PDB file of C-alpha atoms in Angstrom:
ATOM      1  CA  MET A   1       9.811 -20.258  -9.408  1.00 46.00           C
ATOM      2  CA  GLN A   2       8.012 -18.113 -11.991  1.00 49.00           C
ATOM      3  CA  ARG A   3       5.644 -20.066 -14.264  1.00 58.00           C
ATOM      4  CA  GLY A   4       4.874 -17.339 -16.790  1.00 65.00           C
ATOM      5  CA  PRO A   5       4.288 -13.625 -17.281  1.00 84.00           C
ATOM      6  CA  VAL A   6       2.432 -11.970 -14.425  1.00 90.00           C
ATOM      7  CA  LEU A   7      -1.164 -10.776 -14.631  1.00 94.00           C
ATOM      8  CA  THR A   8      -2.814  -7.912 -12.809  1.00 95.00           C
ATOM      9  CA  ALA A   9      -6.412  -7.883 -11.583  1.00 96.00           C
ATOM     10  CA  SER A  10      -7.256  -5.591 -14.496  1.00 95.00           C
ATOM     11  CA  GLN A  11      -5.788  -8.043 -17.001  1.00 96.00           C
ATOM     12  CA  LEU A  12      -7.724 -10.899 -15.401  1.00 96.00           C
ATOM     13  CA  ARG A  13     -10.954  -8.907 -15.688  1.00 96.00           C
ATOM     14  CA  ASN A  14     -10.179  -8.116 -19.334  1.00 97.00           C
ATOM     15  CA  ALA A  15      -9.514 -11.790 -20.066  1.00 97.00           C
ATOM     16  CA  LEU A  16     -12.756 -12.847 -18.354  1.00 97.00           C
ATOM     17  CA  THR A  17     -14.647 -10.206 -20.341  1.00 97.00           C
ATOM     18  CA  ALA A  18     -13.122 -11.483 -23.586  1.00 97.00           C
ATOM     19  CA  LEU A  19     -13.908 -15.060 -22.602  1.00 97.00           C
ATOM     20  CA  ALA A  20     -17.527 -14.214 -21.813  1.00 97.00           C
ATOM     21  CA  ARG A  21     -17.934 -12.640 -25.279  1.00 97.00           C
ATOM     22  CA  ARG A  22     -17.165 -16.057 -26.780  1.00 96.00           C
ATOM     23  CA  LEU A  23     -19.734 -17.896 -24.673  1.00 96.00           C
ATOM     24  CA  PRO A  24     -23.359 -18.411 -25.724  1.00 95.00           C
ATOM     25  CA  PRO A  25     -25.236 -15.306 -24.536  1.00 94.00           C
ATOM     26  CA  ASP A  26     -28.366 -17.341 -23.839  1.00 94.00           C
ATOM     27  CA  LYS A  27     -26.598 -19.865 -21.578  1.00 92.00           C
ATOM     28  CA  PRO A  28     -25.865 -18.313 -18.171  1.00 96.00           C
ATOM     29  CA  ALA A  29     -22.869 -19.847 -16.435  1.00 97.00           C
ATOM     30  CA  ASP A  30     -21.169 -19.627 -13.063  1.00 97.00           C
ATOM     31  CA  MET A  31     -17.420 -19.759 -12.517  1.00 97.00           C
ATOM     32  CA  THR A  32     -15.733 -20.152  -9.140  1.00 97.00           C
ATOM     33  CA  LEU A  33     -12.120 -19.105  -8.628  1.00 97.00           C
ATOM     34  CA  ILE A  34      -9.582 -19.996  -5.962  1.00 97.00           C
ATOM     35  CA  GLY A  35      -6.001 -18.907  -5.306  1.00 94.00           C
ATOM     36  CA  GLY A  36      -4.292 -15.594  -5.845  1.00 95.00           C
ATOM     37  CA  GLY A  37      -6.563 -14.570  -8.718  1.00 95.00           C
ATOM     38  CA  ALA A  38      -9.606 -15.065  -6.501  1.00 97.00           C
ATOM     39  CA  GLY A  39      -7.960 -12.991  -3.780  1.00 97.00           C
ATOM     40  CA  MET A  40      -7.091 -10.275  -6.257  1.00 97.00           C
ATOM     41  CA  LEU A  41     -10.516 -10.070  -7.909  1.00 97.00           C
ATOM     42  CA  SER A  42     -12.351 -10.147  -4.572  1.00 97.00           C
ATOM     43  CA  GLU A  43      -9.952  -7.457  -3.310  1.00 96.00           C
ATOM     44  CA  LEU A  44      -8.888  -9.592  -0.344  1.00 96.00           C
ATOM     45  CA  LEU A  45      -5.306  -9.305  -1.546  1.00 96.00           C
ATOM     46  CA  PRO A  46      -3.784  -5.845  -1.924  1.00 94.00           C
ATOM     47  CA  GLU A  47      -3.756  -3.815  -5.118  1.00 91.00           C
ATOM     48  CA  GLY A  48      -0.566  -4.516  -6.994  1.00 92.00           C
ATOM     49  CA  ARG A  49      -0.599  -8.243  -6.230  1.00 95.00           C
ATOM     50  CA  THR A  50      -0.063 -10.225  -9.437  1.00 94.00           C
ATOM     51  CA  THR A  51      -0.512 -13.836 -10.456  1.00 94.00           C
ATOM     52  CA  VAL A  52       0.509 -16.042 -13.352  1.00 90.00           C
ATOM     53  CA  ASP A  53      -2.946 -17.534 -13.874  1.00 93.00           C
ATOM     54  CA  VAL A  54      -6.506 -17.687 -12.689  1.00 95.00           C
ATOM     55  CA  ASP A  55      -7.302 -20.907 -10.822  1.00 96.00           C
ATOM     56  CA  VAL A  56     -10.728 -22.143 -11.869  1.00 96.00           C
ATOM     57  CA  MET A  57     -12.397 -24.438  -9.339  1.00 95.00           C
ATOM     58  CA  GLU A  58     -15.532 -25.017 -11.388  1.00 94.00           C
ATOM     59  CA  VAL A  59     -17.722 -23.741 -14.154  1.00 95.00           C
ATOM     60  CA  THR A  60     -21.338 -24.755 -14.433  1.00 95.00           C
ATOM     61  CA  PRO A  61     -22.927 -25.984 -16.559  1.00 96.00           C
ATOM     62  CA  PRO A  62     -20.178 -28.432 -17.578  1.00 92.00           C
ATOM     63  CA  GLU A  63     -20.494 -27.702 -21.292  1.00 93.00           C
ATOM     64  CA  VAL A  64     -19.606 -24.061 -20.603  1.00 95.00           C
ATOM     65  CA  PHE A  65     -16.554 -25.255 -18.644  1.00 94.00           C
ATOM     66  CA  ASP A  66     -15.492 -27.115 -21.788  1.00 95.00           C
ATOM     67  CA  LEU A  67     -16.061 -23.973 -23.885  1.00 96.00           C
ATOM     68  CA  CYS A  68     -13.958 -21.897 -21.466  1.00 96.00           C
ATOM     69  CA  CYS A  69     -11.087 -24.357 -21.741  1.00 95.00           C
ATOM     70  CA  TYR A  70     -11.436 -24.382 -25.521  1.00 96.00           C
ATOM     71  CA  HIS A  71     -11.446 -20.586 -25.880  1.00 97.00           C
ATOM     72  CA  ALA A  72      -8.756 -19.813 -23.273  1.00 96.00           C
ATOM     73  CA  PRO A  73      -5.787 -20.004 -25.705  1.00 96.00           C
ATOM     74  CA  ALA A  74      -7.460 -17.606 -28.149  1.00 96.00           C
ATOM     75  CA  ILE A  75      -8.208 -15.226 -25.267  1.00 96.00           C
ATOM     76  CA  ALA A  76      -4.528 -15.312 -24.304  1.00 95.00           C
ATOM     77  CA  GLU A  77      -3.566 -14.261 -27.819  1.00 95.00           C
ATOM     78  CA  GLU A  78      -6.321 -11.627 -28.010  1.00 94.00           C
ATOM     79  CA  CYS A  79      -5.361 -10.090 -24.644  1.00 94.00           C
ATOM     80  CA  GLY A  80      -1.599 -10.531 -25.030  1.00 92.00           C
ATOM     81  CA  ILE A  81      -1.270 -12.692 -21.922  1.00 94.00           C
ATOM     82  CA  SER A  82       0.230 -16.079 -21.119  1.00 91.00           C
ATOM     83  CA  PRO A  83      -1.397 -19.041 -22.885  1.00 91.00           C
ATOM     84  CA  LYS A  84      -1.489 -20.668 -19.430  1.00 91.00           C
ATOM     85  CA  TRP A  85      -3.618 -17.889 -17.902  1.00 95.00           C
ATOM     86  CA  PHE A  86      -6.655 -20.171 -17.483  1.00 96.00           C
ATOM     87  CA  ASP A  87      -5.787 -22.984 -15.072  1.00 94.00           C
ATOM     88  CA  ALA A  88      -8.484 -25.650 -14.916  1.00 92.00           C
ATOM     89  CA  ALA A  89      -6.384 -27.995 -12.738  1.00 88.00           C
ATOM     90  CA  PRO A  90      -7.930 -26.735  -9.451  1.00 86.00           C
ATOM     91  CA  PHE A  91     -11.089 -28.516 -10.598  1.00 78.00           C
ATOM     92  CA  ASN A  92      -9.432 -31.513  -8.932  1.00 82.00           C
ATOM     93  CA  LEU A  93      -8.918 -29.774  -5.558  1.00 89.00           C
ATOM     94  CA  ARG A  94     -12.479 -29.907  -4.219  1.00 88.00           C
ATOM     95  CA  HIS A  95     -11.457 -32.543  -1.707  1.00 90.00           C
ATOM     96  CA  MET A  96      -9.161 -29.928  -0.107  1.00 94.00           C
ATOM     97  CA  MET A  97     -11.957 -27.425   0.523  1.00 95.00           C
ATOM     98  CA  LEU A  98     -13.552 -26.812   3.898  1.00 95.00           C
ATOM     99  CA  SER A  99     -17.170 -27.959   4.128  1.00 93.00           C
ATOM    100  CA  GLY A 100     -19.666 -25.367   2.987  1.00 95.00           C
ATOM    101  CA  TRP A 101     -17.224 -23.513   0.740  1.00 96.00           C
ATOM    102  CA  ARG A 102     -19.764 -23.094  -2.079  1.00 95.00           C
ATOM    103  CA  ASP A 103     -22.185 -21.315   0.253  1.00 96.00           C
ATOM    104  CA  ARG A 104     -19.466 -18.845   1.240  1.00 97.00           C
ATOM    105  CA  THR A 105     -18.350 -17.756  -2.230  1.00 98.00           C
ATOM    106  CA  THR A 106     -18.555 -14.061  -3.044  1.00 97.00           C
ATOM    107  CA  PRO A 107     -19.340 -12.384  -6.368  1.00 97.00           C
ATOM    108  CA  VAL A 108     -16.463 -10.705  -8.180  1.00 97.00           C
ATOM    109  CA  GLY A 109     -18.275  -9.746 -11.352  1.00 96.00           C
ATOM    110  CA  ASP A 110     -20.781 -10.433 -14.064  1.00 97.00           C
ATOM    111  CA  PHE A 111     -19.179 -10.732 -17.470  1.00 96.00           C
ATOM    112  CA  GLY A 112     -22.110 -11.043 -19.842  1.00 93.00           C
ATOM    113  CA  PRO A 113     -23.532 -14.531 -19.346  1.00 96.00           C
ATOM    114  CA  LEU A 114     -20.631 -15.477 -17.050  1.00 97.00           C
ATOM    115  CA  ARG A 115     -21.068 -14.844 -13.334  1.00 98.00           C
ATOM    116  CA  VAL A 116     -17.721 -15.119 -11.555  1.00 98.00           C
ATOM    117  CA  ARG A 117     -17.376 -15.837  -7.849  1.00 98.00           C
ATOM    118  CA  ALA A 118     -14.362 -16.239  -5.574  1.00 98.00           C
ATOM    119  CA  ILE A 119     -13.940 -18.429  -2.555  1.00 97.00           C
ATOM    120  CA  ALA A 120     -14.435 -16.726   0.790  1.00 98.00           C
ATOM    121  CA  ARG A 121     -11.637 -15.342   2.926  1.00 98.00           C
ATOM    122  CA  ILE A 122     -11.507 -18.335   5.321  1.00 98.00           C
ATOM    123  CA  ASP A 123     -11.343 -20.773   2.406  1.00 97.00           C
ATOM    124  CA  LEU A 124      -8.563 -18.781   0.741  1.00 97.00           C
ATOM    125  CA  ILE A 125      -6.674 -18.722   4.044  1.00 98.00           C
ATOM    126  CA  SER A 126      -7.129 -22.474   4.458  1.00 97.00           C
ATOM    127  CA  LEU A 127      -5.795 -23.202   0.960  1.00 97.00           C
ATOM    128  CA  LYS A 128      -2.859 -20.838   1.469  1.00 97.00           C
ATOM    129  CA  PHE A 129      -1.925 -22.693   4.678  1.00 97.00           C
ATOM    130  CA  MET A 130      -2.168 -26.012   2.811  1.00 96.00           C
ATOM    131  CA  ALA A 131      -0.025 -24.823  -0.096  1.00 95.00           C
ATOM    132  CA  GLY A 132       2.538 -23.254   2.254  1.00 94.00           C
ATOM    133  CA  ARG A 133       4.800 -21.926  -0.510  1.00 94.00           C
ATOM    134  CA  GLU A 134       6.661 -18.651  -0.088  1.00 94.00           C
ATOM    135  CA  ARG A 135       4.088 -16.739  -2.158  1.00 93.00           C
ATOM    136  CA  ASP A 136       1.280 -18.279  -0.075  1.00 95.00           C
ATOM    137  CA  LEU A 137       2.979 -17.179   3.139  1.00 95.00           C
ATOM    138  CA  ASP A 138       3.313 -13.698   1.635  1.00 95.00           C
ATOM    139  CA  ASP A 139      -0.421 -13.773   0.866  1.00 96.00           C
ATOM    140  CA  LEU A 140      -1.248 -14.881   4.401  1.00 97.00           C
ATOM    141  CA  GLU A 141       0.775 -11.939   5.671  1.00 95.00           C
ATOM    142  CA  ALA A 142      -0.971  -9.568   3.229  1.00 95.00           C
ATOM    143  CA  LEU A 143      -4.342 -10.933   4.308  1.00 96.00           C
ATOM    144  CA  GLY A 144      -3.494 -10.091   7.896  1.00 95.00           C
ATOM    145  CA  VAL A 145      -4.653 -13.502   9.090  1.00 96.00           C
ATOM    146  CA  THR A 146      -5.773 -13.215  12.678  1.00 95.00           C
ATOM    147  CA  LYS A 147      -5.087 -15.669  15.469  1.00 94.00           C
ATOM    148  CA  SER A 148      -8.817 -16.384  15.493  1.00 95.00           C
ATOM    149  CA  GLU A 149      -8.774 -17.252  11.788  1.00 96.00           C
ATOM    150  CA  ALA A 150      -5.725 -19.482  12.264  1.00 96.00           C
ATOM    151  CA  ARG A 151      -7.536 -21.246  15.123  1.00 96.00           C
ATOM    152  CA  LEU A 152     -10.596 -21.755  12.905  1.00 96.00           C
ATOM    153  CA  VAL A 153      -8.418 -23.322  10.203  1.00 96.00           C
ATOM    154  CA  ILE A 154      -6.813 -25.614  12.810  1.00 97.00           C
ATOM    155  CA  GLU A 155     -10.257 -26.727  13.968  1.00 97.00           C
ATOM    156  CA  ARG A 156     -11.783 -27.227  10.516  1.00 96.00           C
ATOM    157  CA  LEU A 157      -8.906 -28.632   8.448  1.00 96.00           C
ATOM    158  CA  PRO A 158      -9.126 -32.199   9.813  1.00 96.00           C
ATOM    159  CA  THR A 159     -12.563 -32.503   8.195  1.00 95.00           C
ATOM    160  CA  VAL A 160     -11.010 -32.438   4.705  1.00 96.00           C
ATOM    161  CA  LEU A 161      -9.407 -35.796   5.494  1.00 95.00           C
ATOM    162  CA  GLU A 162     -12.898 -37.306   5.146  1.00 93.00           C
ATOM    163  CA  HIS A 163     -12.909 -36.134   1.520  1.00 91.00           C
ATOM    164  CA  GLY A 164      -9.569 -37.736   0.668  1.00 92.00           C
ATOM    165  CA  ALA A 165      -7.126 -34.906   1.322  1.00 93.00           C
ATOM    166  CA  ASP A 166      -3.500 -35.902   1.815  1.00 94.00           C
ATOM    167  CA  PRO A 167      -2.914 -36.312   5.579  1.00 96.00           C
ATOM    168  CA  ASP A 168       0.655 -34.969   5.299  1.00 96.00           C
ATOM    169  CA  VAL A 169      -0.542 -31.780   3.586  1.00 96.00           C
ATOM    170  CA  VAL A 170      -3.238 -31.288   6.204  1.00 96.00           C
ATOM    171  CA  GLU A 171      -0.808 -31.853   9.090  1.00 97.00           C
ATOM    172  CA  ARG A 172       1.732 -29.407   7.619  1.00 97.00           C
ATOM    173  CA  ALA A 173      -1.041 -26.814   7.192  1.00 97.00           C
ATOM    174  CA  ILE A 174      -2.222 -27.299  10.772  1.00 97.00           C
ATOM    175  CA  THR A 175       1.351 -26.970  12.032  1.00 96.00           C
ATOM    176  CA  LEU A 176       1.805 -23.773  10.026  1.00 96.00           C
ATOM    177  CA  ALA A 177      -1.502 -22.381  11.333  1.00 96.00           C
ATOM    178  CA  ARG A 178      -0.440 -23.208  14.908  1.00 95.00           C
ATOM    179  CA  VAL A 179       2.814 -21.324  14.403  1.00 93.00           C
ATOM    180  CA  TRP A 180       0.857 -18.442  12.886  1.00 91.00           C
ATOM    181  CA  ARG A 181      -1.586 -18.395  15.804  1.00 81.00           C
ATOM    182  CA  CYS A 182       1.279 -18.204  18.257  1.00 83.00           C
ATOM    183  CA  SER A 183       3.230 -15.536  16.366  1.00 73.00           C
ATOM    184  CA  ASP A 184       2.978 -11.790  16.827  1.00 58.00           C
ATOM    185  CA  GLY A 185       1.706 -11.468  13.203  1.00 50.00           C
TER     186      GLY A 185
END
């Protein structure tokens, strides 16, 4: 199901540049992305992959997060993109992340005072297994997930239960990773 007009990596970079221009230049901030947008901007997902939004896990300091949310609709109008391009809902998904995810993030760009990072490959793979939608399976295929990576996800995913992750989601993800590990792909 399509949730809005698609965005390319170039459009996401343009939107982040426009957003950064509206932030206080003397207040450095860090933004961490997850999902397809993170995979696109970190070049883990192939060129040509599109998304409907950028999934923002966190922005620090918190007052800059609030500013980003405030300015996002104006950026959509300025850049001619969907008003839903900036998705702050993933802020509530930290409990689904593998331990140590912050230490594994990778830089995707400095946009003025805004430093943007994406989750690491293994964390993106883990979230894609947990989401398990058709587009996530397509991304797993595009990522070329190895049997070793699937095994690592199987081993590490149970730890997210300690953070309050839904046991059914975790079990489905582990089952999917087991199937992946046993497949020829």
